[in-house]
Coordinates of C-alpha atoms in Angstrom, one line a residue:
L378 CA 18.0 15.5 -25.3
T379 CA 21.6 16.8 -26.7
G380 CA 25.0 17.0 -25.2
E381 CA 24.0 20.9 -24.5
S382 CA 21.0 20.1 -22.8
V383 CA 19.7 23.0 -20.2
L384 CA 18.3 22.1 -16.7
L385 CA 15.3 19.3 -17.4
S386 CA 11.6 19.5 -16.5
P387 CA 10.6 16.6 -14.1
E388 CA 7.7 16.5 -15.8
Y389 CA 8.9 15.0 -19.0
L390 CA 10.7 12.3 -20.2
Y391 CA 13.6 13.0 -22.6
L392 CA 15.4 10.4 -25.2
G393 CA 18.5 11.2 -27.1
N394 CA 21.8 9.4 -28.2
A395 CA 23.9 8.2 -25.6
D396 CA 27.3 8.8 -27.2
H397 CA 26.3 12.9 -26.5
F398 CA 27.1 12.0 -23.1
F399 CA 29.3 8.9 -23.0
A400 CA 33.0 9.2 -24.6
D401 CA 33.5 5.4 -24.6
P402 CA 32.8 4.0 -28.3
R403 CA 30.6 1.3 -27.0
F404 CA 27.9 3.8 -26.4
H405 CA 27.7 4.8 -30.1
G406 CA 24.3 4.1 -31.9
V407 CA 23.0 3.5 -28.1
Y408 CA 19.9 5.7 -27.2
V409 CA 19.3 6.9 -23.6
A410 CA 16.0 7.7 -21.6
V411 CA 16.1 10.3 -19.0
H412 CA 13.7 10.8 -16.5
C413 CA 14.8 13.0 -13.5
Q414 CA 17.6 10.9 -11.5
S415 CA 16.9 7.7 -13.7
Y416 CA 18.0 6.7 -16.9
F417 CA 17.6 3.4 -19.2
L418 CA 20.4 2.3 -22.2
F419 CA 18.9 0.8 -25.4
C420 CA 21.1 -0.9 -27.3
G421 CA 20.5 -2.4 -30.8
C422 CA 17.0 -0.9 -31.6
E423 CA 15.8 1.3 -34.3
Y424 CA 14.9 4.7 -33.3
D425 CA 11.7 4.4 -34.2
T426 CA 10.3 1.5 -33.0
L427 CA 11.9 2.6 -29.6
L428 CA 9.9 6.1 -29.3
N429 CA 6.9 3.9 -30.5
T430 CA 7.4 1.2 -27.5
I431 CA 8.5 4.1 -24.9
L432 CA 4.4 5.7 -26.1
S433 CA 2.8 2.6 -25.9
A434 CA 4.3 1.7 -22.3
I435 CA 2.9 5.0 -21.5
D436 CA -0.4 4.8 -22.9
F437 CA -0.3 1.4 -21.1
Y438 CA 0.2 2.8 -17.5
D439 CA -2.2 5.7 -18.0
R440 CA -5.0 3.5 -19.0
W441 CA -4.0 1.2 -16.0
E442 CA -4.4 3.9 -13.6
Q443 CA -7.6 5.0 -14.9
M444 CA -8.9 1.7 -14.5
L445 CA -7.8 1.9 -10.4
R446 CA -9.2 4.9 -10.4
A447 CA -12.5 3.8 -12.1
A448 CA -12.4 0.3 -9.8
A449 CA -11.9 2.9 -6.1
A450 CA -14.8 4.8 -7.7
D451 CA -16.9 1.6 -7.4
R452 CA -15.5 0.5 -4.1
A453 CA -14.9 -2.7 -6.0
P454 CA -14.1 -6.0 -4.5
L455 CA -10.7 -6.3 -3.8
G456 CA -10.1 -9.3 -6.0
R457 CA -10.9 -6.8 -8.8
F458 CA -8.1 -4.5 -7.4
M459 CA -5.3 -7.3 -7.6
E460 CA -6.3 -8.4 -10.9
L461 CA -5.3 -5.0 -12.5
A462 CA -2.0 -5.2 -10.0
E463 CA -1.3 -8.6 -11.9
Q464 CA -0.7 -6.6 -15.2
V465 CA 2.0 -4.5 -13.8
M466 CA 3.6 -7.4 -11.1
D467 CA 5.0 -10.1 -12.0
D468 CA 5.6 -11.2 -8.4
F469 CA 2.7 -12.9 -6.7
M470 CA 0.8 -10.8 -4.4
V471 CA -1.4 -11.5 -0.9
V472 CA -3.4 -8.6 1.1
C473 CA -3.8 -9.9 4.4
N474 CA -5.3 -8.5 7.7
L475 CA -3.4 -8.1 10.7
E476 CA -4.6 -11.6 12.2
T477 CA -2.6 -13.0 8.7
E478 CA -6.0 -13.9 7.2
L479 CA -6.0 -13.9 3.5
L480 CA -8.1 -11.3 1.9
A481 CA -7.1 -11.4 -1.6
A482 CA -4.2 -12.7 -3.8
T483 CA -2.6 -12.6 -7.2
S484 CA -3.2 -16.0 -9.3
V485 CA -0.2 -18.2 -8.7
N486 CA 0.7 -22.0 -9.6
S487 CA 1.8 -22.8 -6.0
E488 CA 4.7 -24.7 -7.6
E489 CA 6.4 -21.7 -8.7
I490 CA 6.7 -20.3 -4.8
K491 CA 9.5 -22.0 -2.7
G492 CA 7.8 -23.7 0.6
T493 CA 5.5 -26.4 0.7
T494 CA 3.1 -25.0 3.1
W495 CA 1.3 -22.8 0.2
E496 CA -1.4 -24.9 -0.2
Y497 CA -2.2 -25.4 3.5
F498 CA -2.7 -21.7 4.0
F499 CA -4.6 -21.0 0.8
R500 CA -6.9 -23.7 1.9
N501 CA -7.3 -22.5 4.9
K502 CA -7.5 -18.5 3.9
K503 CA -4.1 -18.1 5.8
V504 CA -0.7 -16.9 5.5
S505 CA 2.3 -17.4 7.8
R506 CA 3.1 -15.1 10.0
I507 CA 7.0 -13.5 9.2
S508 CA 9.8 -15.6 10.5
L509 CA 11.1 -13.9 13.4
N510 CA 14.8 -14.4 12.3
S511 CA 13.7 -12.5 9.1
K512 CA 16.0 -9.3 8.4
I513 CA 14.1 -6.4 7.1
F514 CA 15.9 -3.8 5.0
V515 CA 14.6 -0.6 3.6
G516 CA 15.4 0.0 -0.7
A517 CA 19.2 1.6 0.3
G518 CA 20.4 -1.5 2.1
E519 CA 20.0 -0.2 5.9
Q520 CA 18.4 -2.9 8.5
I521 CA 15.4 -1.6 10.7
P522 CA 13.6 -2.8 13.3
K523 CA 10.8 -5.2 13.3
N524 CA 6.9 -4.2 12.2
G525 CA 8.6 -0.8 10.9
Y526 CA 7.7 -1.2 7.8
F527 CA 5.3 1.6 7.0
N528 CA 7.2 2.2 3.6
P529 CA 7.4 -0.9 1.5
C530 CA 10.5 -3.0 2.8
V531 CA 12.6 -5.9 1.7
I532 CA 12.4 -9.2 3.6
K533 CA 15.5 -11.3 3.3
S534 CA 14.8 -14.5 4.5
D535 CA 17.1 -16.8 6.8
N536 CA 15.6 -19.8 5.3
P537 CA 16.6 -21.2 1.9
N538 CA 13.3 -22.9 1.4
T539 CA 11.5 -19.4 1.9
C540 CA 11.5 -16.5 -0.8
D541 CA 12.5 -13.1 0.0
K542 CA 9.5 -10.6 0.7
I543 CA 8.5 -6.9 -0.1
I544 CA 6.3 -6.1 3.0
M545 CA 3.9 -2.8 3.2
Y546 CA 1.4 -1.8 6.0
L547 CA -2.2 -0.6 4.4
Q548 CA -3.2 2.1 6.7
Q549 CA -6.5 3.7 7.4
D550 CA -6.8 6.9 9.3
G551 CA -3.0 6.4 10.6
E552 CA -3.5 2.9 11.9
A553 CA -2.1 -0.3 10.0
I554 CA -5.4 -2.2 9.4
A555 CA -3.6 -5.3 6.9
Y556 CA -0.8 -5.9 4.7
L557 CA 0.2 -6.2 1.1
S558 CA 2.9 -8.6 0.7
V559 CA 5.1 -9.5 -2.6
N560 CA 6.5 -12.9 -2.9
Q561 CA 9.8 -12.5 -4.9
T562 CA 10.2 -15.3 -7.3
A563 CA 11.6 -12.5 -10.1
H564 CA 14.3 -10.8 -7.6
S565 CA 15.4 -8.4 -10.8
Y566 CA 12.3 -6.4 -10.6
T567 CA 12.8 -5.7 -6.7
E568 CA 13.4 -2.0 -7.7
M569 CA 10.6 -1.6 -9.8
E570 CA 8.1 -3.3 -7.2
M571 CA 9.1 -1.0 -4.4
Q572 CA 8.0 2.2 -6.3
M573 CA 4.8 0.7 -7.6
I574 CA 3.9 -0.7 -4.3
P575 CA 3.0 2.4 -2.6
V576 CA 1.2 3.3 -6.1
I577 CA -1.0 -0.2 -6.0
A578 CA -1.4 0.3 -1.7
G579 CA -3.2 3.8 -2.3
Y580 CA -5.9 1.7 -4.4
L581 CA -6.4 -1.1 -2.5
L582 CA -7.6 1.2 0.1
L583 CA -10.4 2.3 -1.3
A584 CA -11.8 -1.5 -1.8
E585 CA -15.1 -2.5 -0.8
E586 CA -13.1 -4.9 2.0
F587 CA -11.6 -1.4 3.6
T588 CA -14.7 0.9 3.0
S589 CA -18.0 -1.3 4.0
G590 CA -19.7 -0.8 7.2
E591 CA -19.9 -4.5 7.8
S592 CA -16.1 -5.4 7.0
P593 CA -14.0 -6.2 10.5
V594 CA -10.8 -5.0 8.2
R595 CA -11.3 -1.2 8.6
S596 CA -9.6 1.2 11.5
R597 CA -10.9 1.6 14.8
A598 CA -11.6 5.6 13.9
S599 CA -14.0 4.7 10.9
F600 CA -15.8 2.2 13.0
L601 CA -16.5 4.7 15.7
A602 CA -17.5 7.3 12.7
D603 CA -20.2 5.0 11.7
L604 CA -21.6 4.4 15.1
L605 CA -21.8 7.7 15.5
N606 CA -23.7 8.3 11.9
G607 CA -26.1 5.5 12.9
V608 CA -24.6 2.8 11.2
R609 CA -25.4 -0.4 13.5
P610 CA -23.3 -3.3 12.4
D611 CA -24.4 -7.0 13.8
K612 CA -23.1 -8.1 17.3
D613 CA -20.6 -10.2 16.3
L614 CA -18.6 -7.3 14.5
I615 CA -19.5 -4.9 17.6
E616 CA -17.9 -7.1 19.7
R617 CA -14.5 -8.2 17.5
Y618 CA -14.1 -3.9 17.5
R619 CA -14.5 -3.7 21.3
I620 CA -11.8 -6.5 21.8
K621 CA -9.7 -4.4 19.4
M622 CA -10.2 -1.2 21.2
A623 CA -9.2 -2.8 24.4
V624 CA -12.0 -1.2 26.1
S625 CA -14.5 -3.2 28.4
V626 CA -16.7 -0.3 29.4
F627 CA -16.6 3.5 27.7
R628 CA -18.0 6.5 27.0
I629 CA -18.1 8.9 23.8
A630 CA -16.8 12.5 24.5
Y631 CA -17.5 15.1 22.7
I632 CA -14.8 18.0 22.5
L633 CA -16.4 21.2 20.6
N634 CA -13.8 23.3 18.3
R635 CA -14.3 26.4 19.4
R636 CA -12.2 27.3 16.5
R637 CA -15.1 26.8 14.2
G638 CA -13.4 26.2 10.5
D639 CA -10.2 26.0 11.5
R640 CA -8.9 22.3 10.0
I641 CA -5.1 22.5 11.1
F642 CA -6.3 22.8 14.7
S643 CA -8.9 19.8 14.3
R644 CA -6.4 17.6 12.1
T645 CA -3.8 18.4 15.2
F646 CA -5.7 18.0 17.9
I647 CA -6.6 14.3 16.3
K648 CA -3.2 13.7 15.7
F649 CA -2.1 14.2 19.3
L650 CA -5.2 11.9 20.5
R651 CA -4.1 9.3 18.3
A652 CA -0.6 9.3 19.6
Q653 CA -2.1 8.6 22.7
D654 CA -4.0 6.0 21.4
I655 CA -7.7 7.5 21.8
V656 CA -9.7 6.4 19.3
C657 CA -11.2 9.7 17.7
C658 CA -12.8 10.8 14.8
E659 CA -14.3 14.2 13.0
Y660 CA -17.7 14.5 14.0
R661 CA -20.0 17.4 13.4
E662 CA -17.9 20.8 13.9
G663 CA -16.0 18.9 16.7
I664 CA -14.0 15.6 17.6
A665 CA -15.9 12.5 19.1
A666 CA -13.5 10.6 21.2
L667 CA -14.0 6.9 22.6
I668 CA -12.6 7.2 26.3
D669 CA -12.4 4.1 28.6
D670 CA -14.2 4.3 31.7
G671 CA -14.6 1.1 33.5
G672 CA -16.8 2.5 36.6
G673 CA -19.3 4.4 34.1
R674 CA -21.8 2.8 31.7
D675 CA -21.6 1.8 27.7
A676 CA -22.1 4.5 25.7

């Protein structure tokens, strides 16, 4: 990276002398690392040491993501994914279903978290609902409506005894099925955590708890697809999803896609049906949809 640098590729990290870019003499002997529109300044370090440290960091994150991919391929339990997440996240993390039942958490000493209720929640496998008085902001600082956090958002607590949080929904088939919460005891890491959470969230959804046919923490579409494929869960799970689907009596309608092989048409139609809150999934060469049928029989 030189003062005469041309257009930079977004695929590379560039390292060079900061005094090529800043006229201030305080930048003499300072190194700068640049990637796209982000940069780091390094003061008081040897070039070779800095270069080896950066290469080691890149190697670590590459191996870390390989371990995530291996866990995803094995459909590992959620706890295994949280152990891997601990390697890059200093703040305390929890994953809960939408009923605030605790599914997994990173290790933490309860005394390190603000508030006196953590031990109670962990003993009862539940986490408190977000305060109704909380203010929710996106990374740019704009306030957003409650329940709008399909992207990671900072929750600013009005309670001085409660730490701020970063919240993100975990979605399956376009439906929120759980949420990831990062309790910020180390506020200086906010920007890094906002970038890391979407990466981690994508892998969490491949955990056993979100893919097993015996798990209650899946989308309604996934549950319907299992039923159509002959997976018969126990009666308690069927009852739980019946309530979740908000229908008492229903039938399954099969919609044949005459434009066979037209994936764009099928995906667009599924998106339309889900916008009407109709549970549906791809089935054979068409679409199966769950239709409320109060005057008919159970499918």
